[in-house]
mmCIF file of C-alpha atoms and ligand atoms in Angstrom:
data_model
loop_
_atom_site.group_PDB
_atom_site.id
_atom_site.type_symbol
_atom_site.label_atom_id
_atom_site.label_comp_id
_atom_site.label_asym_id
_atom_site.label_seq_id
_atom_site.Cartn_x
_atom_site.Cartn_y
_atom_site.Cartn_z
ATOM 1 C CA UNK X 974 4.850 2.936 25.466
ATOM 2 C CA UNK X 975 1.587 3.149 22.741
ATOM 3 C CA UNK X 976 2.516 0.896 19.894
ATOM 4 C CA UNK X 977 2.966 2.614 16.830
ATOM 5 C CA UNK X 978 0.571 2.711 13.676
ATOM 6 C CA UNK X 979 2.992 2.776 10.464
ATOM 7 C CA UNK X 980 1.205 2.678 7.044
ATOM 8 C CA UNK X 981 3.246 1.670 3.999
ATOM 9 C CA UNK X 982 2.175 2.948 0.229
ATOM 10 C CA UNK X 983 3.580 2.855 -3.215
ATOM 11 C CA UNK X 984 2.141 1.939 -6.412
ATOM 12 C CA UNK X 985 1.306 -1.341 -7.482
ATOM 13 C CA UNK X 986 4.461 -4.070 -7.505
ATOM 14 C CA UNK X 987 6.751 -1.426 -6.012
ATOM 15 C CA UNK X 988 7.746 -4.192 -3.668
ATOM 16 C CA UNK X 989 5.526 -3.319 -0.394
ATOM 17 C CA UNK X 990 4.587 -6.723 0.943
ATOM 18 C CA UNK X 991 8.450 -7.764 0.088
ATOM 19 C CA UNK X 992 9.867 -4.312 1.774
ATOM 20 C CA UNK X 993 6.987 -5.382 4.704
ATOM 21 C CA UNK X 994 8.201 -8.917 4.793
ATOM 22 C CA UNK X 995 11.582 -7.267 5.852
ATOM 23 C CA UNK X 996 10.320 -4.767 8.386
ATOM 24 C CA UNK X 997 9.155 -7.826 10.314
ATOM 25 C CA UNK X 998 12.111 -9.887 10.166
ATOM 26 C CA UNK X 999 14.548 -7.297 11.314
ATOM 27 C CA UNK X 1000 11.446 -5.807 13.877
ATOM 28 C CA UNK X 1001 11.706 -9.584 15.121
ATOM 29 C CA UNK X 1002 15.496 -9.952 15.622
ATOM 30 C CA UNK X 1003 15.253 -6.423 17.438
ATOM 31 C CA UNK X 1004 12.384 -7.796 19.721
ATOM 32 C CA UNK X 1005 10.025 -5.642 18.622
ATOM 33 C CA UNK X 1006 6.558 -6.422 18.478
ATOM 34 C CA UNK X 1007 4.087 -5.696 15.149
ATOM 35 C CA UNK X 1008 0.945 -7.170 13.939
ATOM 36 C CA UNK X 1009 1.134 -7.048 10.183
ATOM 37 C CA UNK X 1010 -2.200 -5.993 8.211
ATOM 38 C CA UNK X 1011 -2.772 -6.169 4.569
ATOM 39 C CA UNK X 1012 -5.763 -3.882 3.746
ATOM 40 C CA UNK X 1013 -6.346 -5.230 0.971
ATOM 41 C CA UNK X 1014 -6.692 -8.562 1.977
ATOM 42 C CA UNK X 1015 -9.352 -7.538 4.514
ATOM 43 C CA UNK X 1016 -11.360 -5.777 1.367
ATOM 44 C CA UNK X 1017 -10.565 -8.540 -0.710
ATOM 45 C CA UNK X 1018 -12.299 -10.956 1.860
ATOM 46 C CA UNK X 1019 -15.418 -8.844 2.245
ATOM 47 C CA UNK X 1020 -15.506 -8.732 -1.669
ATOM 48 C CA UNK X 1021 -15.119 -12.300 -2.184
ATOM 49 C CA UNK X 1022 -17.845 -12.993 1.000
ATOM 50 C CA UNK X 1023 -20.311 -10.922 -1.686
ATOM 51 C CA UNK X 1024 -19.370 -12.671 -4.820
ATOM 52 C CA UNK X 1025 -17.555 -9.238 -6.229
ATOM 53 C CA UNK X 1026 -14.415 -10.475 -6.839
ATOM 54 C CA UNK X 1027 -12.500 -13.391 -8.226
ATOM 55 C CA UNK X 1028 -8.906 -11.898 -7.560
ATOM 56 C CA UNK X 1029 -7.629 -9.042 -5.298
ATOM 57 C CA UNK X 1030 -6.570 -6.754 -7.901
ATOM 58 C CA UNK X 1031 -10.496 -7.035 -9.504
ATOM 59 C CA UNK X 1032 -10.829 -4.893 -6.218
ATOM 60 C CA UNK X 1033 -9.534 -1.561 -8.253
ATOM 61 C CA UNK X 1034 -11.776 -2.108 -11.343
ATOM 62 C CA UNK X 1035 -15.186 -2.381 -9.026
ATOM 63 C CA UNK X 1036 -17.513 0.753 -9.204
ATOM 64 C CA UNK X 1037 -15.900 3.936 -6.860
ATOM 65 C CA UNK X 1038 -18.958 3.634 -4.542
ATOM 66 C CA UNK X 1039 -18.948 -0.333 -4.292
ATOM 67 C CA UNK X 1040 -14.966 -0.039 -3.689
ATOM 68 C CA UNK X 1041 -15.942 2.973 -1.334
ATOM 69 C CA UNK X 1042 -17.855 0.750 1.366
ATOM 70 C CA UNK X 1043 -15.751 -2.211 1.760
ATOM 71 C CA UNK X 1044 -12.977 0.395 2.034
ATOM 72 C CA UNK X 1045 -14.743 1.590 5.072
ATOM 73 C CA UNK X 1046 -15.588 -1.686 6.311
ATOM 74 C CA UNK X 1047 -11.822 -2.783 6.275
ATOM 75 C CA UNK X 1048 -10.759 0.226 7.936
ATOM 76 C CA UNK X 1049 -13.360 -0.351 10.806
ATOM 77 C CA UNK X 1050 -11.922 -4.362 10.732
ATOM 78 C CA UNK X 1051 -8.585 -2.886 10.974
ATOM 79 C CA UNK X 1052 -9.017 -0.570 13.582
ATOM 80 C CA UNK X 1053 -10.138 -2.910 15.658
ATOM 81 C CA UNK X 1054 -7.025 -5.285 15.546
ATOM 82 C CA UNK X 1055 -4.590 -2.392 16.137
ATOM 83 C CA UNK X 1056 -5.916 -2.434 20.359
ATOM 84 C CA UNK X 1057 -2.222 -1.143 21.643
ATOM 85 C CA UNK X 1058 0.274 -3.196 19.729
ATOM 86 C CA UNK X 1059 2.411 -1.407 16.818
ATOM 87 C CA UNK X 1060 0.775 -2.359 13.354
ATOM 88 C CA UNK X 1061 2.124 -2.141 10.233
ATOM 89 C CA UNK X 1062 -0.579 -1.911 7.414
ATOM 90 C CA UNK X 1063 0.105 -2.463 4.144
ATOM 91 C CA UNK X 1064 -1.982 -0.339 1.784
ATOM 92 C CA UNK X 1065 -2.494 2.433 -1.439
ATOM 93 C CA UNK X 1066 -2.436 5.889 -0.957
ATOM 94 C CA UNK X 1067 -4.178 6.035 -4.344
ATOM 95 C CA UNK X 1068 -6.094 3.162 -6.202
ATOM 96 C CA UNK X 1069 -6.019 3.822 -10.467
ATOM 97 C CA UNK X 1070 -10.190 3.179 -11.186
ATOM 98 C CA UNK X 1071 -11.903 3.163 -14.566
ATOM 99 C CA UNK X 1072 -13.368 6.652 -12.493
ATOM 100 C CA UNK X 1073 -9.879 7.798 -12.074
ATOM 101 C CA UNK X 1074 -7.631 8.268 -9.546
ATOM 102 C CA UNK X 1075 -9.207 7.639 -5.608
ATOM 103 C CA UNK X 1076 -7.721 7.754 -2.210
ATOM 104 C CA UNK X 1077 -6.867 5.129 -0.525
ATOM 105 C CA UNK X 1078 -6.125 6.885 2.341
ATOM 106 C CA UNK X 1079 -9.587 9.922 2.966
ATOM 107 C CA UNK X 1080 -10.166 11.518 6.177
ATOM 108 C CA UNK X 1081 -12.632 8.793 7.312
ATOM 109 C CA UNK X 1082 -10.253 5.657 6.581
ATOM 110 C CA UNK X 1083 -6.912 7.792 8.742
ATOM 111 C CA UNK X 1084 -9.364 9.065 11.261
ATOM 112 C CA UNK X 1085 -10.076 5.155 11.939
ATOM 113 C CA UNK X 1086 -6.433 3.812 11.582
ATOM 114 C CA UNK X 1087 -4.683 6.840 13.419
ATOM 115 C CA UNK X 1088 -1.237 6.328 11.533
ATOM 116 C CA UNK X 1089 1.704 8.295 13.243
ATOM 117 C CA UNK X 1090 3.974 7.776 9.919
ATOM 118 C CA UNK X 1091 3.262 7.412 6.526
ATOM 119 C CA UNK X 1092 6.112 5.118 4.799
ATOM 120 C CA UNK X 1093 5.793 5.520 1.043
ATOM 121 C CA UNK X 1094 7.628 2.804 -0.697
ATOM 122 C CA UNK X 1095 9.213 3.937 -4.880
ATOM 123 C CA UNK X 1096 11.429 2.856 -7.332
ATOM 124 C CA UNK X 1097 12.633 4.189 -10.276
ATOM 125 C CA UNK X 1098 9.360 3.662 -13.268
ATOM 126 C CA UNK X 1099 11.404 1.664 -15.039
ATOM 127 C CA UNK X 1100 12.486 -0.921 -12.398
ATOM 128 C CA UNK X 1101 8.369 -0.786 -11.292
ATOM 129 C CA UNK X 1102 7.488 -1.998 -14.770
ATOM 130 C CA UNK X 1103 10.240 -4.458 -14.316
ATOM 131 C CA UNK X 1104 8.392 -6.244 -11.242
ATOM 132 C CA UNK X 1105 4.933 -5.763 -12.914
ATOM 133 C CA UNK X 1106 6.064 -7.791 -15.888
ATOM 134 C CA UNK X 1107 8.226 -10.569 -13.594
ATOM 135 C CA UNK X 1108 4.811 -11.393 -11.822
ATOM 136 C CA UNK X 1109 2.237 -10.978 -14.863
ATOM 137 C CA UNK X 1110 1.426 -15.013 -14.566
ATOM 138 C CA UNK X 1111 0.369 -14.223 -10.530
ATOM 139 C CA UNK X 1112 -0.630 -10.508 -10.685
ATOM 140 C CA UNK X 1113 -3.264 -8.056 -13.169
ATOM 141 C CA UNK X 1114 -0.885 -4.726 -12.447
ATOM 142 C CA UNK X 1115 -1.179 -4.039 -16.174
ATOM 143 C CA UNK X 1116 -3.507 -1.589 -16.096
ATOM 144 C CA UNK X 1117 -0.440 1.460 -15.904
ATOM 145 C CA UNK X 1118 2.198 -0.074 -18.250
ATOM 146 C CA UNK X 1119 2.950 3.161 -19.464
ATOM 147 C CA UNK X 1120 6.290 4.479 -18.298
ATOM 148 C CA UNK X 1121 4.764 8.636 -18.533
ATOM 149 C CA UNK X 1122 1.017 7.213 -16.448
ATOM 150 C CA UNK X 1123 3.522 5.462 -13.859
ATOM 151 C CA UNK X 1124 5.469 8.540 -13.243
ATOM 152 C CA UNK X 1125 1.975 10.381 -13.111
ATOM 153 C CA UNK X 1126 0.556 8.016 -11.040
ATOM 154 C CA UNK X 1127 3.708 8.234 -8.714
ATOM 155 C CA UNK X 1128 3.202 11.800 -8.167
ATOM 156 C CA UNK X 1129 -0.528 11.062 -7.560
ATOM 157 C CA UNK X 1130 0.919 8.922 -4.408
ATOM 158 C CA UNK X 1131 2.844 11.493 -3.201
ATOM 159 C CA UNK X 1132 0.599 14.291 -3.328
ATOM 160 C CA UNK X 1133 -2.143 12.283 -1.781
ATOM 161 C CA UNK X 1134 0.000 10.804 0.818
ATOM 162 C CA UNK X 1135 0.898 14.065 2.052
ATOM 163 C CA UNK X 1136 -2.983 15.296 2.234
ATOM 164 C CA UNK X 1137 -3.357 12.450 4.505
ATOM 165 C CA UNK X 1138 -0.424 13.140 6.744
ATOM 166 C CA UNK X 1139 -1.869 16.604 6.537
ATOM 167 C CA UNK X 1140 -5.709 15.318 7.780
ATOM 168 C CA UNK X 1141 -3.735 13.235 10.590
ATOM 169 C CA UNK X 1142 -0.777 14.700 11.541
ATOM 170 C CA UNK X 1143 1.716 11.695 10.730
ATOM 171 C CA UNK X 1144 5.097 12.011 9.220
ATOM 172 C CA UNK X 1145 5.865 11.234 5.542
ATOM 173 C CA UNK X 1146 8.673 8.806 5.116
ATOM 174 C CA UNK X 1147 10.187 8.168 1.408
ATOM 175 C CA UNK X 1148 11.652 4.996 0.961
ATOM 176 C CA UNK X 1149 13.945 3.869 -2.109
ATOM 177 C CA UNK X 1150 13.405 0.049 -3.024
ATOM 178 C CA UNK X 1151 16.458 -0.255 -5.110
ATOM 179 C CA UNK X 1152 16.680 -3.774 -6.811
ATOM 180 C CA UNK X 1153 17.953 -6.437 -4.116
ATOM 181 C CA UNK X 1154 17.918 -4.135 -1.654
ATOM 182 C CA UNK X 1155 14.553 -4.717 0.355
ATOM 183 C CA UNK X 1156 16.350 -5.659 3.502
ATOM 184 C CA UNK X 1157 18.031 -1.635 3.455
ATOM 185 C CA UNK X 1158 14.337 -0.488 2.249
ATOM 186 C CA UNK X 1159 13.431 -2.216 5.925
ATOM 187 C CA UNK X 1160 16.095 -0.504 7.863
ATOM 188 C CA UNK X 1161 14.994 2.798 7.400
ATOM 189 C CA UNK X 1162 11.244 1.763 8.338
ATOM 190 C CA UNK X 1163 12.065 -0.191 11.393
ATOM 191 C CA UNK X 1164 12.809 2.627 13.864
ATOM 192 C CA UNK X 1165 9.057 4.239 13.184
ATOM 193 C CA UNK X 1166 7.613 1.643 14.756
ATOM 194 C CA UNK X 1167 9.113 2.107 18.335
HETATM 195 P P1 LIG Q 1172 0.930 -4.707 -4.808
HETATM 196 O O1 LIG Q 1172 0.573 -3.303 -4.420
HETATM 197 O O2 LIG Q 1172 0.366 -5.006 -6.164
HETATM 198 O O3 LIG Q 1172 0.578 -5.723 -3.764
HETATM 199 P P2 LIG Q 1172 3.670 -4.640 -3.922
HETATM 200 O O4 LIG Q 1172 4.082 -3.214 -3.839
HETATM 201 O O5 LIG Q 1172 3.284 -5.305 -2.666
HETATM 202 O O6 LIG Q 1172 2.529 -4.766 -5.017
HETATM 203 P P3 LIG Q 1172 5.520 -6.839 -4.231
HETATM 204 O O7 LIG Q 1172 4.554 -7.920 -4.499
HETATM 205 O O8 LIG Q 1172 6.155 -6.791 -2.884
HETATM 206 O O9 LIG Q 1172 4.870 -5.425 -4.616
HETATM 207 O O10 LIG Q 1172 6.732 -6.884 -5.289
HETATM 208 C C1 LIG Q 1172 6.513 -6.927 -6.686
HETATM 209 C C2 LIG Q 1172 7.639 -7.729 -7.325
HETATM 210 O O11 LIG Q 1172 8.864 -7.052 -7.176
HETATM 211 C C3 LIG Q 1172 7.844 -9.123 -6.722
HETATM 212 O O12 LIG Q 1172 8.195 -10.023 -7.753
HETATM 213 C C4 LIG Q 1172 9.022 -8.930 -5.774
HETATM 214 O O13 LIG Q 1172 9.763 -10.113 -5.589
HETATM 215 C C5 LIG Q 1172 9.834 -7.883 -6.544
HETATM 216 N N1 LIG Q 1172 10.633 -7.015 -5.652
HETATM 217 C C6 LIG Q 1172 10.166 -6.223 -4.667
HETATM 218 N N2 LIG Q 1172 11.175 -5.548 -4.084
HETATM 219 C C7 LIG Q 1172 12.309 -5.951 -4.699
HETATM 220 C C8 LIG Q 1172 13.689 -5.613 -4.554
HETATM 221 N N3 LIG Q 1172 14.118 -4.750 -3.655
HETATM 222 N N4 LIG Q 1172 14.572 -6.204 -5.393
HETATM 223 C C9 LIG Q 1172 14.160 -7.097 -6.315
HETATM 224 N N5 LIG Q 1172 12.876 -7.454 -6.509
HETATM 225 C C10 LIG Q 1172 11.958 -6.886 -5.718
HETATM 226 P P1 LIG Q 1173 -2.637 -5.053 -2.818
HETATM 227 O O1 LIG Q 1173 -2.407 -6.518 -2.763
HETATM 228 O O2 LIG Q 1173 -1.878 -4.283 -1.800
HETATM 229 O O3 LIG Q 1173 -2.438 -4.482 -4.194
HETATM 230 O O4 LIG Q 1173 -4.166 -4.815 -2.468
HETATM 231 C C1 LIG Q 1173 -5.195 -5.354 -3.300
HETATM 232 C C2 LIG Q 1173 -6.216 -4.306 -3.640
HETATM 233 O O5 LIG Q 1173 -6.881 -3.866 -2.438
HETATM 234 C C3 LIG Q 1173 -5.704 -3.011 -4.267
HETATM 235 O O6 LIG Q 1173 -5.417 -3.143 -5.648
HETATM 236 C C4 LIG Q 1173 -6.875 -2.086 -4.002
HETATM 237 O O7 LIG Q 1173 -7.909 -2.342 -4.931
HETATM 238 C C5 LIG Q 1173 -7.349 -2.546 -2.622
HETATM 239 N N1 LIG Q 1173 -6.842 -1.659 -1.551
HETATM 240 C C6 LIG Q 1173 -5.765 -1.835 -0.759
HETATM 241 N N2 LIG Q 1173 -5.664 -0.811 0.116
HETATM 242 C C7 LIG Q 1173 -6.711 0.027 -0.132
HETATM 243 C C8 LIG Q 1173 -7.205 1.243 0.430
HETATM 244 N N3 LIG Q 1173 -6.597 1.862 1.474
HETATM 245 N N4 LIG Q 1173 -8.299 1.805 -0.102
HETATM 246 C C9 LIG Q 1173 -8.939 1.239 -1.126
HETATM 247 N N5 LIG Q 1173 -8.547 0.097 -1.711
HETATM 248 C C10 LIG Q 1173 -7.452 -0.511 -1.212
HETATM 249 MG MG1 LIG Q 1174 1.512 -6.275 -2.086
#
């Protein structure tokens, strides 16, 4: 059987990589085989290789068009990696830029990745701005403190999820990360990727 392509958004400390982190534990005990991708550790790389960035969330605050090609060059990195196994890719449906809000997902990054499901991590605003503060000495999420521009920006992700799944056909999977609870977030992401 094709291995699957299973894309996981949410808004910035939502708890992706720890919800991801999960997926491949319990994928593991269940024999199940994934390669694990963070996209924006592949951009990241390329932006660091060019002296653009000193940290991966000066990524978002880079000019549209500069964030624009190592975007594409990622998803071309990416796409290459995927070759038959299931991948999980961990990733933005929409990046907050000083030029507003930009997908991280456009018809030219899914028609590289080919994602059959969309997994689109939330939490309640509250609990997000929670996270964001617990990590302020390791992460800059600060930039959407603002419990009205989080719920904004958390319609934002699920509108422009859906116009991907839309461009590419995948499913749209919404995924509560309640508080101590990645390991159930997991569960109900495991079974897309077989
Ligand atoms: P980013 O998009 O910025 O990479 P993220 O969505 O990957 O963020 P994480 O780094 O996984 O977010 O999580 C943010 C913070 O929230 C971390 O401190 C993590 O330990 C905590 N966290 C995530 N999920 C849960 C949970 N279910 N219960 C308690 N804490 C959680
Ligand atoms: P993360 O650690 O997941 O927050 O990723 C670091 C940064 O990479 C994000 O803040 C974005 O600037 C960038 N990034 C991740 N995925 C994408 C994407 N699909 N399109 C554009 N930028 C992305
Ligand atoms: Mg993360």
């Amino acid at each position: 059987m094709a291995g699957k392509i299973v894309v996981l958004v949410g808004l910035p400390g939502v708890g992706k990589t720890t919800v991801l982190n999960e997926v491949l534990k319990q994928a593991g005990e269940r024999g199940i085989a994934v390669k694990n991708v963070n996209f924006g550790d592949v951009m990241f790389g390329i932006a660091t290789s060019r002296g653009l960035a000193k940290s991966r969330d000066d990524v978002r605050k880079l000019r549209v068009e500069t964030q624009a090609s190592l975007q594409a060059e990622a998803a071309a990195s990416i796409s290459k990696m995927a070759a038959g196994a299931s991948v999980i890719i961990d990733t933005h449906a929409i990046i907050k830029t000083p030029q507003g809000y930009w997908p991280g997902l456009p018809a030219h990054i899914v028609n590289a990745l080919h994602p059959n499901h969309i997994a689109v991590v939330e939490a309640e605003p509250t609990v997000i701005q929670q996270r964001r503060a617990k990590d302020s000495g390791i992460r800059e999420r600060q930039d959407d403190l603002d419990l009205q521009e989080i719920e904004l920006s958390m319609l934002m992700n699920r509108a422009a999820s859906m116009a991907s799944a839309v461009l590419c056909g995948a499913s749209v999977l919404f995924v509560r990360n309640e508080e101590g609870k990645a390991a159930e977030a997991a569960s109900k992401i495991v079974p897309l990727l077989s």
